[in-house]
């Protein structure tokens, strides 16, 4: 079974190309499933306009329509030699195979990264610890969003500070439980920063790094009766949906609103 996801449109089908075609025609829930048998594949593919078949570009579609081939089913009905004569040998054979729902490419899962980090740089030496903490929050927020998007959770958080003289200082902390929540990563970053006890350090950069990543589906969250925590999780879910729909960074923590002093 192959899955292809574009924004919030998901296609599930027996192979990659068919799943990609399905994802471009989302159902009411954003999910289109094509069963793994010939009749279901034909019922889904053949009524589609030829442009909707994965791998057919504007030029190929124009050429096919010039020959009166306007649907995927019409392409499937062509003899292979005719499809090759119209579209070219290799491409004609490939697209005719796809019109029958065939794709011999193996579906292999992409290995997810084992760590992820985000850096913030100050244009000038920063002496204000509140500004440094805001940069930590900003970086932790981006890292947390990235983890949730990938379905991962961090076990260890590392904070790195870079100073005006070029030196760097790193500290790490194991989280109480694997997490992809902004507040958990933020709190760990704040704690590490506080432990350093820096007084008017000339800071030039901040980096937040999440390591020892695990599959979030395997993480059992501790049940909490803290309404603020529960509301925070719900708000985070809403933020993720908004950012997926309108673009990363569309919704951000209130403390990060306004001009940003770190990039």
Short mmCIF file of C-alpha atoms in Angstrom, two decimals:
data_model
loop_
_atom_site.label_atom_id
_atom_site.label_comp_id
_atom_site.label_asym_id
_atom_site.label_seq_id
_atom_site.Cartn_x
_atom_site.Cartn_y
_atom_site.Cartn_z
CA UNK A 1 0.00 0.00 0.00
CA UNK A 2 1.37 3.40 -0.95
CA UNK A 3 0.38 6.73 0.57
CA UNK A 4 0.86 10.10 -1.08
CA UNK A 5 0.15 13.28 0.86
CA UNK A 6 -0.02 16.82 -0.53
CA UNK A 7 -1.06 19.46 2.02
CA UNK A 8 -4.05 17.75 3.70
CA UNK A 9 -5.07 15.62 0.67
CA UNK A 10 -4.19 11.95 1.08
CA UNK A 11 -4.38 9.14 -1.43
CA UNK A 12 -4.07 5.47 -0.48
CA UNK A 13 -3.61 2.93 -3.27
CA UNK A 14 -1.64 -0.19 -4.24
CA UNK A 15 1.26 1.77 -5.75
CA UNK A 16 2.96 5.16 -5.75
CA UNK A 17 1.62 6.61 -9.03
CA UNK A 18 -1.96 5.56 -8.32
CA UNK A 19 -1.77 7.02 -4.80
CA UNK A 20 -0.43 10.29 -6.24
CA UNK A 21 -3.38 10.47 -8.66
CA UNK A 22 -5.79 9.71 -5.81
CA UNK A 23 -4.33 12.44 -3.62
CA UNK A 24 -5.14 15.03 -6.29
CA UNK A 25 -8.83 14.10 -6.12
CA UNK A 26 -9.64 14.27 -2.39
CA UNK A 27 -12.95 13.09 -1.02
CA UNK A 28 -15.03 15.03 1.54
CA UNK A 29 -12.56 14.14 4.31
CA UNK A 30 -9.45 14.82 2.21
CA UNK A 31 -8.81 11.07 1.89
CA UNK A 32 -9.25 8.97 -1.27
CA UNK A 33 -8.75 5.20 -1.06
CA UNK A 34 -8.41 2.96 -4.13
CA UNK A 35 -8.82 -0.74 -3.36
CA UNK A 36 -6.25 -3.25 -4.59
CA UNK A 37 -8.22 -5.00 -7.32
CA UNK A 38 -8.59 -4.35 -11.03
CA UNK A 39 -12.27 -3.35 -11.08
CA UNK A 40 -11.85 -0.72 -8.34
CA UNK A 41 -8.77 0.71 -10.05
CA UNK A 42 -10.56 0.95 -13.40
CA UNK A 43 -13.66 2.50 -11.80
CA UNK A 44 -11.48 5.18 -10.23
CA UNK A 45 -9.05 5.88 -13.08
CA UNK A 46 -10.86 5.51 -16.36
CA UNK A 47 -13.51 8.26 -16.00
CA UNK A 48 -10.82 10.84 -15.09
CA UNK A 49 -9.71 13.51 -17.58
CA UNK A 50 -6.41 12.43 -19.10
CA UNK A 51 -4.71 15.45 -17.45
CA UNK A 52 -5.38 13.95 -14.02
CA UNK A 53 -3.22 10.87 -14.57
CA UNK A 54 0.01 11.18 -12.61
CA UNK A 55 2.91 11.83 -14.99
CA UNK A 56 0.96 13.48 -17.79
CA UNK A 57 1.93 17.09 -18.34
CA UNK A 58 0.22 19.82 -20.34
CA UNK A 59 2.08 18.97 -23.53
CA UNK A 60 1.24 15.26 -23.38
CA UNK A 61 -2.41 16.01 -22.57
CA UNK A 62 -2.67 18.38 -25.54
CA UNK A 63 -1.16 15.76 -27.84
CA UNK A 64 -3.55 13.05 -26.62
CA UNK A 65 -6.60 15.29 -27.01
CA UNK A 66 -5.50 16.10 -30.54
CA UNK A 67 -6.01 12.40 -31.22
CA UNK A 68 -9.39 12.39 -29.49
CA UNK A 69 -8.11 10.79 -26.28
CA UNK A 70 -9.70 12.80 -23.48
CA UNK A 71 -10.00 10.32 -20.62
CA UNK A 72 -7.71 7.89 -18.85
CA UNK A 73 -9.98 5.09 -20.04
CA UNK A 74 -9.46 6.13 -23.67
CA UNK A 75 -5.70 5.99 -23.12
CA UNK A 76 -6.03 2.55 -21.54
CA UNK A 77 -7.98 1.34 -24.60
CA UNK A 78 -5.11 2.18 -26.97
CA UNK A 79 -2.79 -0.57 -28.12
CA UNK A 80 0.63 -0.09 -26.55
CA UNK A 81 2.24 0.49 -29.95
CA UNK A 82 -0.23 3.32 -30.67
CA UNK A 83 0.46 5.00 -27.32
CA UNK A 84 4.18 4.76 -28.06
CA UNK A 85 3.74 6.25 -31.53
CA UNK A 86 1.77 9.22 -30.09
CA UNK A 87 3.83 9.91 -26.97
CA UNK A 88 7.18 8.35 -27.74
CA UNK A 89 8.40 4.85 -27.00
CA UNK A 90 9.30 4.87 -23.31
CA UNK A 91 6.82 7.55 -22.21
CA UNK A 92 3.97 6.02 -24.19
CA UNK A 93 4.50 2.63 -22.56
CA UNK A 94 4.87 4.20 -19.09
CA UNK A 95 1.69 6.32 -19.27
CA UNK A 96 -0.39 3.52 -20.79
CA UNK A 97 0.72 1.25 -17.92
CA UNK A 98 -0.35 3.93 -15.44
CA UNK A 99 -3.75 4.20 -17.13
CA UNK A 100 -4.21 0.57 -16.04
CA UNK A 101 -3.03 1.41 -12.51
CA UNK A 102 0.38 -0.19 -12.95
CA UNK A 103 3.57 1.13 -11.38
CA UNK A 104 6.47 -1.25 -10.75
CA UNK A 105 8.49 1.15 -8.60
CA UNK A 106 9.05 -0.13 -5.10
CA UNK A 107 7.56 1.89 -2.25
CA UNK A 108 10.25 2.38 0.37
CA UNK A 109 9.72 4.43 3.53
CA UNK A 110 11.90 7.49 3.92
CA UNK A 111 14.08 7.33 6.99
CA UNK A 112 13.17 10.13 9.37
CA UNK A 113 16.00 12.23 10.84
CA UNK A 114 17.34 11.32 14.28
CA UNK A 115 17.64 14.95 15.36
CA UNK A 116 16.45 18.38 14.31
CA UNK A 117 17.53 21.86 15.30
CA UNK A 118 16.73 25.51 14.79
CA UNK A 119 19.11 28.44 15.16
CA UNK A 120 18.54 32.11 15.86
CA UNK A 121 21.23 34.74 15.19
CA UNK A 122 21.54 38.22 16.70
CA UNK A 123 22.88 40.93 14.41
CA UNK A 124 24.43 42.69 17.42
CA UNK A 125 25.71 41.46 20.76
CA UNK A 126 22.66 40.71 22.90
CA UNK A 127 22.93 41.44 26.62
CA UNK A 128 19.26 41.18 27.57
CA UNK A 129 18.37 37.68 28.91
CA UNK A 130 14.69 38.25 28.10
CA UNK A 131 15.54 38.65 24.43
CA UNK A 132 17.63 35.47 24.57
CA UNK A 133 14.73 33.60 26.17
CA UNK A 134 12.42 34.84 23.40
CA UNK A 135 14.87 33.44 20.84
CA UNK A 136 14.85 30.13 22.71
CA UNK A 137 11.05 30.10 22.58
CA UNK A 138 11.10 30.94 18.87
CA UNK A 139 13.52 28.12 18.05
CA UNK A 140 11.70 25.64 20.32
CA UNK A 141 8.40 26.50 18.64
CA UNK A 142 9.79 25.75 15.17
CA UNK A 143 11.40 22.51 16.33
CA UNK A 144 8.19 21.35 18.02
CA UNK A 145 6.10 22.10 14.91
CA UNK A 146 8.59 20.18 12.78
CA UNK A 147 8.49 17.18 15.10
CA UNK A 148 4.68 17.05 15.08
CA UNK A 149 4.65 17.35 11.29
CA UNK A 150 6.98 14.34 11.05
CA UNK A 151 5.16 12.34 13.71
CA UNK A 152 8.18 12.33 16.01
CA UNK A 153 8.92 13.26 19.62
CA UNK A 154 12.13 14.36 21.30
CA UNK A 155 13.72 12.57 24.23
CA UNK A 156 16.59 15.01 24.79
CA UNK A 157 16.77 18.76 24.29
CA UNK A 158 20.08 20.55 23.75
CA UNK A 159 20.62 24.30 24.08
CA UNK A 160 23.66 25.93 22.50
CA UNK A 161 24.72 29.56 22.91
CA UNK A 162 27.27 31.33 20.76
CA UNK A 163 29.06 34.40 22.11
CA UNK A 164 30.65 37.51 20.63
CA UNK A 165 34.19 36.10 20.99
CA UNK A 166 33.25 33.05 18.89
CA UNK A 167 33.09 30.63 21.81
CA UNK A 168 30.13 28.30 22.29
CA UNK A 169 28.49 26.67 25.26
CA UNK A 170 26.14 23.67 25.13
CA UNK A 171 23.95 21.98 27.70
CA UNK A 172 21.46 19.15 27.30
CA UNK A 173 18.58 17.77 29.34
CA UNK A 174 16.55 14.56 29.09
CA UNK A 175 12.84 15.32 29.07
CA UNK A 176 10.55 13.68 31.60
CA UNK A 177 8.82 11.97 28.68
CA UNK A 178 9.32 12.14 24.90
CA UNK A 179 7.50 15.21 23.63
CA UNK A 180 6.76 17.33 20.57
CA UNK A 181 4.94 20.04 22.50
CA UNK A 182 6.26 23.58 22.36
CA UNK A 183 5.82 24.20 26.08
CA UNK A 184 7.86 21.12 27.01
CA UNK A 185 10.76 22.04 24.73
CA UNK A 186 10.53 25.70 25.75
CA UNK A 187 10.59 24.89 29.48
CA UNK A 188 13.59 22.60 29.04
CA UNK A 189 15.39 25.34 27.09
CA UNK A 190 14.56 27.94 29.72
CA UNK A 191 15.81 25.65 32.50
CA UNK A 192 19.10 25.00 30.71
CA UNK A 193 19.58 28.73 30.13
CA UNK A 194 18.86 29.51 33.79
CA UNK A 195 21.36 26.87 34.94
CA UNK A 196 24.14 28.64 33.05
CA UNK A 197 23.71 31.67 35.30
CA UNK A 198 25.00 34.06 32.66
CA UNK A 199 25.20 37.71 33.62
CA UNK A 200 25.23 40.20 30.74
CA UNK A 201 26.90 37.68 28.41
CA UNK A 202 27.42 39.09 24.92
CA UNK A 203 25.28 36.53 23.09
CA UNK A 204 25.30 36.30 19.30
CA UNK A 205 23.26 33.15 18.66
CA UNK A 206 20.94 30.52 20.11
CA UNK A 207 20.33 26.98 18.89
CA UNK A 208 17.70 24.51 20.13
CA UNK A 209 18.27 20.88 19.12
CA UNK A 210 15.94 17.93 19.71
CA UNK A 211 17.67 14.54 19.74
CA UNK A 212 17.01 10.85 20.39
CA UNK A 213 13.80 11.16 18.40
CA UNK A 214 11.14 8.48 18.65
CA UNK A 215 7.91 7.68 16.83
CA UNK A 216 5.23 9.84 18.45
CA UNK A 217 2.61 7.10 17.96
CA UNK A 218 4.54 4.93 20.41
CA UNK A 219 4.56 7.60 23.11
CA UNK A 220 1.94 7.24 25.81
CA UNK A 221 1.17 10.66 27.25
CA UNK A 222 0.65 10.93 30.97
CA UNK A 223 -2.99 11.65 31.82
CA UNK A 224 -3.33 15.12 33.27
CA UNK A 225 -6.16 16.98 34.91
CA UNK A 226 -4.47 20.32 34.31
CA UNK A 227 -6.97 22.27 32.21
CA UNK A 228 -4.27 24.71 31.06
CA UNK A 229 -2.20 21.83 29.70
CA UNK A 230 -5.22 20.26 27.99
CA UNK A 231 -6.22 23.59 26.45
CA UNK A 232 -2.64 24.13 25.32
CA UNK A 233 -2.62 20.79 23.48
CA UNK A 234 -5.87 21.66 21.73
CA UNK A 235 -4.56 25.09 20.76
CA UNK A 236 -1.39 23.48 19.42
CA UNK A 237 -3.44 21.14 17.25
CA UNK A 238 -5.39 24.11 15.86
CA UNK A 239 -2.14 25.96 15.15
CA UNK A 240 -0.76 22.96 13.25
CA UNK A 241 -3.89 22.82 11.08
CA UNK A 242 -3.71 26.55 10.34
CA UNK A 243 -0.02 26.39 9.46
CA UNK A 244 -0.56 23.39 7.17
CA UNK A 245 -3.37 25.19 5.40
CA UNK A 246 -1.97 28.72 5.17
CA UNK A 247 1.78 28.17 5.43
CA UNK A 248 4.37 27.63 8.16
CA UNK A 249 4.56 30.45 10.67
CA UNK A 250 1.08 31.78 9.92
CA UNK A 251 0.14 31.32 13.59
CA UNK A 252 2.81 31.88 16.25
CA UNK A 253 2.96 32.30 20.03
CA UNK A 254 1.88 35.78 21.12
CA UNK A 255 5.31 36.51 22.59
CA UNK A 256 6.77 36.11 19.11
CA UNK A 257 4.41 38.61 17.49
CA UNK A 258 5.82 41.86 16.19
CA UNK A 259 9.34 42.69 15.00
CA UNK A 260 11.84 39.87 15.43
CA UNK A 261 15.29 40.75 16.72
CA UNK A 262 16.80 37.37 15.94
CA UNK A 263 16.91 35.63 12.59
#
